[in-house]
Amino acid sequence: KMVLFVGKFADWKRLDMVLKTAKLYEAKYPDICTVIAGTGGPNDIKYYQDMAYEEVGLEHTYFVGAQMQPDLARLASIANIGVFPSKSEPFGMVFIECMACGTPVIGANSGGPRDFVSEAVGCLIPDDELSVPSTDKLINDLF
């Protein structure tokens, strides 16, 4: 089982929420991993890797760096869930890419994704309710 996050390592992408949620589902599902595809500045990369491995204590989370489009499509097609909790995502191409591969998505009900993510393809959580517990509950529901 695989949870996928793709995005720039920026605060508004809320990668920290994905990592903290991963701690909860890793404890329940020993066969699950989280793949983080994307990049940021050297300090950002170190910050999130330190958070994942030292602060949160994740064991099955992998940072794979920036990926070319064909590799992103492969990741989206093998993922069980795409999690993209960005604040005010302008469009959300990664949602479209996952949905095109038949992979359900979870994200914030703000910005572009609210125009095209329906219950048939995933779930959007109201921005003010988006939290580690609410994201974990949706992941549990999808597994």
Coordinates of N, CA and C in Angstrom, one line a residue:
K1 N 0.8 -1.2 0.0 CA 0.0 0.0 0.0 C 0.9 1.2 0.0
M2 N 0.4 2.2 -0.8 CA 1.3 3.4 -0.9 C 0.4 4.7 -0.9
V3 N 0.9 5.7 -0.1 CA 0.3 7.0 -0.1 C 1.3 7.9 -0.8
L4 N 0.8 8.8 -1.7 CA 1.7 9.6 -2.5 C 1.5 11.1 -2.2
F5 N 2.5 11.8 -2.0 CA 2.5 13.3 -2.0 C 3.4 13.8 -3.0
V6 N 3.0 14.7 -3.9 CA 3.8 15.3 -4.9 C 3.7 16.8 -4.7
G7 N 4.8 17.5 -4.6 CA 4.7 19.0 -4.5 C 6.0 19.6 -4.1
K8 N 6.0 20.9 -4.2 CA 7.1 21.7 -3.8 C 7.1 21.7 -2.2
F9 N 8.3 21.7 -1.7 CA 8.4 21.8 -0.2 C 8.3 23.2 0.3
A10 N 7.0 23.6 0.4 CA 6.7 24.9 0.8 C 5.6 24.8 1.9
D11 N 5.6 25.7 2.8 CA 4.6 25.7 4.0 C 3.2 25.5 3.5
W12 N 2.8 26.2 2.5 CA 1.4 26.2 2.0 C 1.0 24.8 1.4
K13 N 2.0 24.0 1.1 CA 1.6 22.6 0.6 C 1.3 21.7 1.8
R14 N 1.6 22.0 3.0 CA 1.3 21.3 4.2 C 1.9 19.9 4.2
L15 N 3.1 19.7 3.8 CA 3.8 18.4 3.8 C 3.9 18.0 5.3
D16 N 4.1 18.9 6.2 CA 4.2 18.6 7.6 C 2.9 17.8 8.1
M17 N 1.8 18.1 7.6 CA 0.5 17.4 7.9 C 0.6 16.0 7.4
V18 N 1.1 15.8 6.2 CA 1.2 14.5 5.6 C 2.1 13.6 6.4
L19 N 3.3 14.2 6.8 CA 4.2 13.4 7.6 C 3.6 13.0 9.0
K20 N 3.0 13.9 9.6 CA 2.4 13.6 10.9 C 1.2 12.6 10.8
T21 N 0.5 12.7 9.7 CA -0.6 11.7 9.5 C 0.1 10.3 9.2
A22 N 1.2 10.3 8.5 CA 1.9 9.0 8.2 C 2.2 8.3 9.5
K23 N 2.6 9.0 10.5 CA 2.9 8.3 11.8 C 1.7 7.5 12.3
L24 N 0.5 8.1 12.1 CA -0.7 7.3 12.6 C -1.0 6.1 11.7
Y25 N -1.0 6.3 10.4 CA -1.3 5.1 9.6 C -0.2 4.1 9.5
E26 N 1.1 4.5 9.7 CA 2.1 3.5 9.7 C 2.0 2.6 10.9
A27 N 1.5 3.1 12.0 CA 1.3 2.3 13.3 C 0.1 1.3 13.1
K28 N -0.8 1.6 12.2 CA -2.0 0.7 12.0 C -1.7 -0.3 10.9
Y29 N -1.0 0.1 9.9 CA -0.8 -0.7 8.7 C 0.7 -0.9 8.4
P30 N 1.3 -2.0 8.9 CA 2.8 -2.2 8.7 C 3.2 -2.3 7.3
D31 N 2.3 -2.6 6.4 CA 2.6 -2.7 5.0 C 2.4 -1.5 4.1
I32 N 2.3 -0.3 4.8 CA 2.0 0.9 4.0 C 3.3 1.7 4.0
C33 N 3.5 2.5 2.9 CA 4.6 3.4 2.8 C 4.1 4.7 2.3
T34 N 4.9 5.7 2.5 CA 4.6 7.1 2.0 C 5.7 7.5 1.1
V35 N 5.4 7.9 -0.1 CA 6.4 8.4 -1.1 C 6.2 9.9 -1.3
I36 N 7.3 10.6 -1.0 CA 7.3 12.1 -1.2 C 8.1 12.5 -2.4
A37 N 7.4 12.9 -3.4 CA 8.1 13.4 -4.6 C 8.0 14.9 -4.7
G38 N 9.1 15.5 -4.9 CA 9.2 17.0 -5.0 C 10.5 17.5 -4.5
T39 N 10.6 18.8 -4.5 CA 11.8 19.4 -4.0 C 11.6 20.8 -3.5
G40 N 12.6 21.3 -3.0 CA 12.6 22.7 -2.5 C 14.1 23.1 -2.3
G41 N 14.3 24.1 -1.6 CA 15.7 24.5 -1.3 C 16.4 23.5 -0.4
P42 N 17.7 23.5 -0.4 CA 18.4 22.6 0.5 C 18.0 22.6 1.9
N43 N 17.7 23.8 2.5 CA 17.2 23.9 3.9 C 15.8 23.3 4.0
D44 N 15.0 23.4 3.0 CA 13.6 22.9 3.1 C 13.7 21.3 3.0
I45 N 14.5 20.8 2.2 CA 14.6 19.3 2.0 C 15.1 18.8 3.4
K46 N 16.1 19.3 3.9 CA 16.7 18.9 5.2 C 15.6 19.0 6.3
Y47 N 14.9 20.1 6.3 CA 13.9 20.4 7.3 C 12.8 19.3 7.3
Y48 N 12.3 18.9 6.2 CA 11.2 17.9 6.1 C 11.8 16.5 6.3
Q49 N 13.0 16.2 5.9 CA 13.6 14.9 6.1 C 13.8 14.7 7.6
D50 N 14.4 15.8 8.3 CA 14.6 15.7 9.7 C 13.2 15.5 10.4
M51 N 12.2 16.2 10.0 CA 10.9 16.1 10.6 C 10.4 14.7 10.5
A52 N 10.5 14.1 9.3 CA 10.0 12.8 9.0 C 10.7 11.7 9.9
Y53 N 12.1 11.7 9.9 CA 12.8 10.7 10.5 C 13.2 10.9 11.9
E54 N 13.5 12.1 12.3 CA 13.9 12.4 13.7 C 12.8 12.8 14.6
E55 N 12.0 13.8 14.1 CA 10.9 14.3 15.0 C 9.7 13.4 15.0
V56 N 9.2 13.0 13.8 CA 8.0 12.1 13.8 C 8.4 10.6 13.9
G57 N 9.6 10.2 13.5 CA 10.0 8.8 13.7 C 9.4 7.9 12.6
L58 N 9.3 8.4 11.4 CA 8.8 7.5 10.3 C 9.8 6.5 9.9
E59 N 9.3 5.3 9.5 CA 10.2 4.2 9.1 C 9.9 3.8 7.6
H60 N 8.8 4.2 7.1 CA 8.4 3.7 5.8 C 8.0 4.9 4.9
T61 N 8.8 6.0 5.0 CA 8.5 7.2 4.2 C 9.8 7.5 3.4
Y62 N 9.6 7.7 2.1 CA 10.7 7.8 1.2 C 10.6 9.1 0.4
F63 N 11.7 9.9 0.5 CA 11.8 11.1 -0.3 C 12.5 10.7 -1.6
V64 N 11.9 10.9 -2.7 CA 12.4 10.5 -4.0 C 12.8 11.6 -4.9
G65 N 12.7 12.9 -4.4 CA 13.2 14.0 -5.1 C 12.2 14.4 -6.3
A66 N 12.7 15.3 -7.1 CA 11.9 15.8 -8.2 C 11.9 14.6 -9.3
Q67 N 10.7 14.4 -9.9 CA 10.6 13.3 -10.9 C 10.2 13.9 -12.2
M68 N 10.6 13.2 -13.3 CA 10.2 13.6 -14.6 C 8.7 13.1 -14.8
Q69 N 8.0 13.7 -15.7 CA 6.6 13.4 -15.9 C 6.3 11.9 -16.0
P70 N 7.0 11.1 -16.8 CA 6.7 9.7 -17.0 C 6.8 8.9 -15.6
D71 N 7.8 9.4 -14.8 CA 7.9 8.7 -13.5 C 6.9 9.1 -12.5
L72 N 6.4 10.4 -12.6 CA 5.3 10.8 -11.8 C 4.0 10.0 -12.1
A73 N 3.8 9.8 -13.4 CA 2.6 9.0 -13.9 C 2.7 7.6 -13.3
R74 N 3.9 7.0 -13.3 CA 4.1 5.6 -12.7 C 3.8 5.6 -11.2
L75 N 4.3 6.6 -10.5 CA 4.0 6.7 -9.1 C 2.5 6.9 -8.8
A76 N 1.9 7.7 -9.6 CA 0.4 7.9 -9.4 C -0.4 6.7 -9.7
S77 N 0.1 5.9 -10.7 CA -0.6 4.7 -11.1 C -0.5 3.5 -10.1
I78 N 0.6 3.5 -9.3 CA 0.8 2.5 -8.3 C 0.4 2.9 -6.9
A79 N 0.2 4.2 -6.7 CA -0.3 4.7 -5.4 C -1.7 4.2 -5.1
N80 N -2.0 4.0 -3.9 CA -3.4 3.7 -3.5 C -4.2 5.0 -3.2
I81 N -3.5 6.0 -2.7 CA -4.1 7.3 -2.4 C -3.1 8.4 -2.7
G82 N -3.6 9.5 -3.2 CA -2.8 10.7 -3.3 C -3.3 11.7 -2.2
V83 N -2.4 12.3 -1.4 CA -2.7 13.2 -0.4 C -2.1 14.6 -0.7
F84 N -2.9 15.6 -0.9 CA -2.4 16.9 -1.3 C -3.2 18.0 -0.5
P85 N -2.8 18.2 0.8 CA -3.6 19.1 1.6 C -3.2 20.6 1.5
S86 N -2.8 21.1 0.3 CA -2.4 22.5 0.1 C -3.4 23.5 0.5
K87 N -3.0 24.6 1.0 CA -3.9 25.7 1.2 C -4.0 26.5 -0.1
S88 N -5.2 26.7 -0.5 CA -5.6 27.5 -1.7 C -4.7 27.1 -2.9
E89 N -4.8 25.8 -3.2 CA -4.1 25.3 -4.4 C -4.7 26.0 -5.7
P90 N -3.8 26.7 -6.5 CA -4.4 27.4 -7.6 C -5.1 26.5 -8.6
F91 N -4.5 25.4 -9.0 CA -5.2 24.4 -9.9 C -5.1 23.0 -9.3
G92 N -3.9 22.5 -9.1 CA -3.8 21.1 -8.6 C -3.6 20.1 -9.7
M93 N -2.7 20.3 -10.5 CA -2.4 19.3 -11.6 C -2.2 17.9 -11.1
V94 N -1.6 17.8 -9.9 CA -1.3 16.4 -9.3 C -2.6 15.7 -9.0
F95 N -3.6 16.4 -8.7 CA -5.0 15.8 -8.5 C -5.4 15.1 -9.8
I96 N -5.3 15.9 -10.9 CA -5.7 15.4 -12.2 C -4.9 14.2 -12.6
E97 N -3.6 14.2 -12.3 CA -2.7 13.1 -12.7 C -3.1 11.9 -11.9
C98 N -3.3 12.0 -10.7 CA -3.7 10.8 -9.9 C -5.1 10.3 -10.3
M99 N -6.1 11.2 -10.5 CA -7.4 10.8 -10.9 C -7.4 10.1 -12.3
A100 N -6.5 10.5 -13.2 CA -6.4 9.9 -14.5 C -5.9 8.5 -14.4
C101 N -5.1 8.2 -13.4 CA -4.6 6.9 -13.1 C -5.5 6.0 -12.3
G102 N -6.7 6.6 -11.9 CA -7.6 5.8 -11.1 C -7.3 5.8 -9.6
T103 N -6.4 6.7 -9.2 CA -6.0 6.8 -7.8 C -6.8 7.8 -7.0
P104 N -7.5 7.5 -6.0 CA -8.3 8.5 -5.2 C -7.4 9.5 -4.6
V105 N -8.0 10.7 -4.4 CA -7.2 11.8 -3.8 C -7.9 12.4 -2.6
I106 N -7.1 12.9 -1.7 CA -7.6 13.6 -0.5 C -6.9 15.0 -0.6
G107 N -7.7 16.1 -0.3 CA -7.1 17.4 -0.3 C -8.0 18.4 0.4
A108 N -7.6 19.6 0.4 CA -8.3 20.7 1.0 C -9.4 21.2 0.1
N109 N -10.5 21.5 0.6 CA -11.6 22.0 -0.2 C -11.4 23.5 -0.4
S110 N -10.4 23.9 -1.2 CA -10.1 25.3 -1.5 C -9.4 25.3 -2.8
G111 N -9.4 26.4 -3.5 CA -8.7 26.6 -4.7 C -9.3 25.7 -5.8
G112 N -8.5 25.4 -6.8 CA -8.9 24.7 -8.0 C -9.5 23.3 -7.8
P113 N -9.0 22.5 -6.9 CA -9.5 21.1 -6.7 C -11.0 21.1 -6.4
R114 N -11.6 22.0 -5.8 CA -13.0 22.0 -5.5 C -13.9 22.0 -6.7
D115 N -13.3 22.4 -7.9 CA -14.0 22.5 -9.1 C -14.1 21.1 -9.8
F116 N -13.2 20.2 -9.4 CA -13.2 18.9 -10.2 C -13.0 17.7 -9.3
V117 N -12.8 17.8 -8.0 CA -12.7 16.6 -7.2 C -14.1 16.3 -6.6
S118 N -14.7 15.1 -7.0 CA -16.0 14.7 -6.4 C -15.8 13.5 -5.6
E119 N -16.9 13.1 -4.9 CA -16.8 11.9 -4.1 C -16.5 10.6 -4.9
A120 N -16.7 10.7 -6.2 CA -16.4 9.5 -7.1 C -14.9 9.3 -7.2
V121 N -14.1 10.4 -7.0 CA -12.7 10.3 -7.2 C -11.8 10.6 -6.0
G122 N -12.5 11.0 -4.9 CA -11.7 11.3 -3.7 C -12.6 12.1 -2.7
C123 N -11.9 12.9 -1.9 CA -12.5 13.6 -0.9 C -11.8 14.9 -0.6
L124 N -12.6 16.0 -0.4 CA -12.0 17.3 -0.1 C -12.5 17.6 1.3
I125 N -11.6 18.0 2.2 CA -12.0 18.4 3.5 C -12.0 19.9 3.6
P126 N -13.0 20.5 4.2 CA -13.0 22.0 4.4 C -11.7 22.4 5.0
D127 N -11.2 23.5 4.5 CA -9.8 24.0 4.9 C -9.7 24.1 6.4
D128 N -10.7 24.6 7.1 CA -10.6 24.9 8.5 C -10.8 23.6 9.3
E129 N -11.2 22.5 8.7 CA -11.3 21.2 9.3 C -10.2 20.2 9.0
L130 N -9.3 20.6 8.1 CA -8.2 19.8 7.6 C -7.2 19.7 8.8
S131 N -7.0 18.4 9.2 CA -6.1 18.2 10.3 C -5.5 16.8 10.1
V132 N -4.5 16.5 11.0 CA -4.0 15.1 11.0 C -5.1 14.1 11.2
P133 N -5.9 14.2 12.3 CA -6.9 13.2 12.5 C -7.9 13.0 11.4
S134 N -8.4 14.2 10.8 CA -9.3 14.0 9.7 C -8.7 13.4 8.4
T135 N -7.5 13.7 8.2 CA -6.8 13.0 7.0 C -6.6 11.6 7.3
D136 N -6.2 11.2 8.5 CA -6.0 9.8 8.9 C -7.3 9.0 8.8
K137 N -8.4 9.6 9.2 CA -9.7 8.9 9.1 C -10.0 8.6 7.6
L138 N -9.8 9.6 6.7 CA -10.1 9.3 5.3 C -9.2 8.2 4.7
I139 N -7.9 8.2 5.1 CA -7.0 7.2 4.7 C -7.5 5.8 5.2
N140 N -7.9 5.8 6.4 CA -8.4 4.5 6.9 C -9.7 4.1 6.2
D141 N -10.6 5.0 5.9 CA -11.8 4.7 5.1 C -11.5 4.2 3.7
L142 N -10.4 4.7 3.1 CA -10.1 4.2 1.7 C -9.3 2.9 1.8
F143 N -8.7 2.5 2.9 CA -8.0 1.2 3.0 C -9.0 0.3 3.6

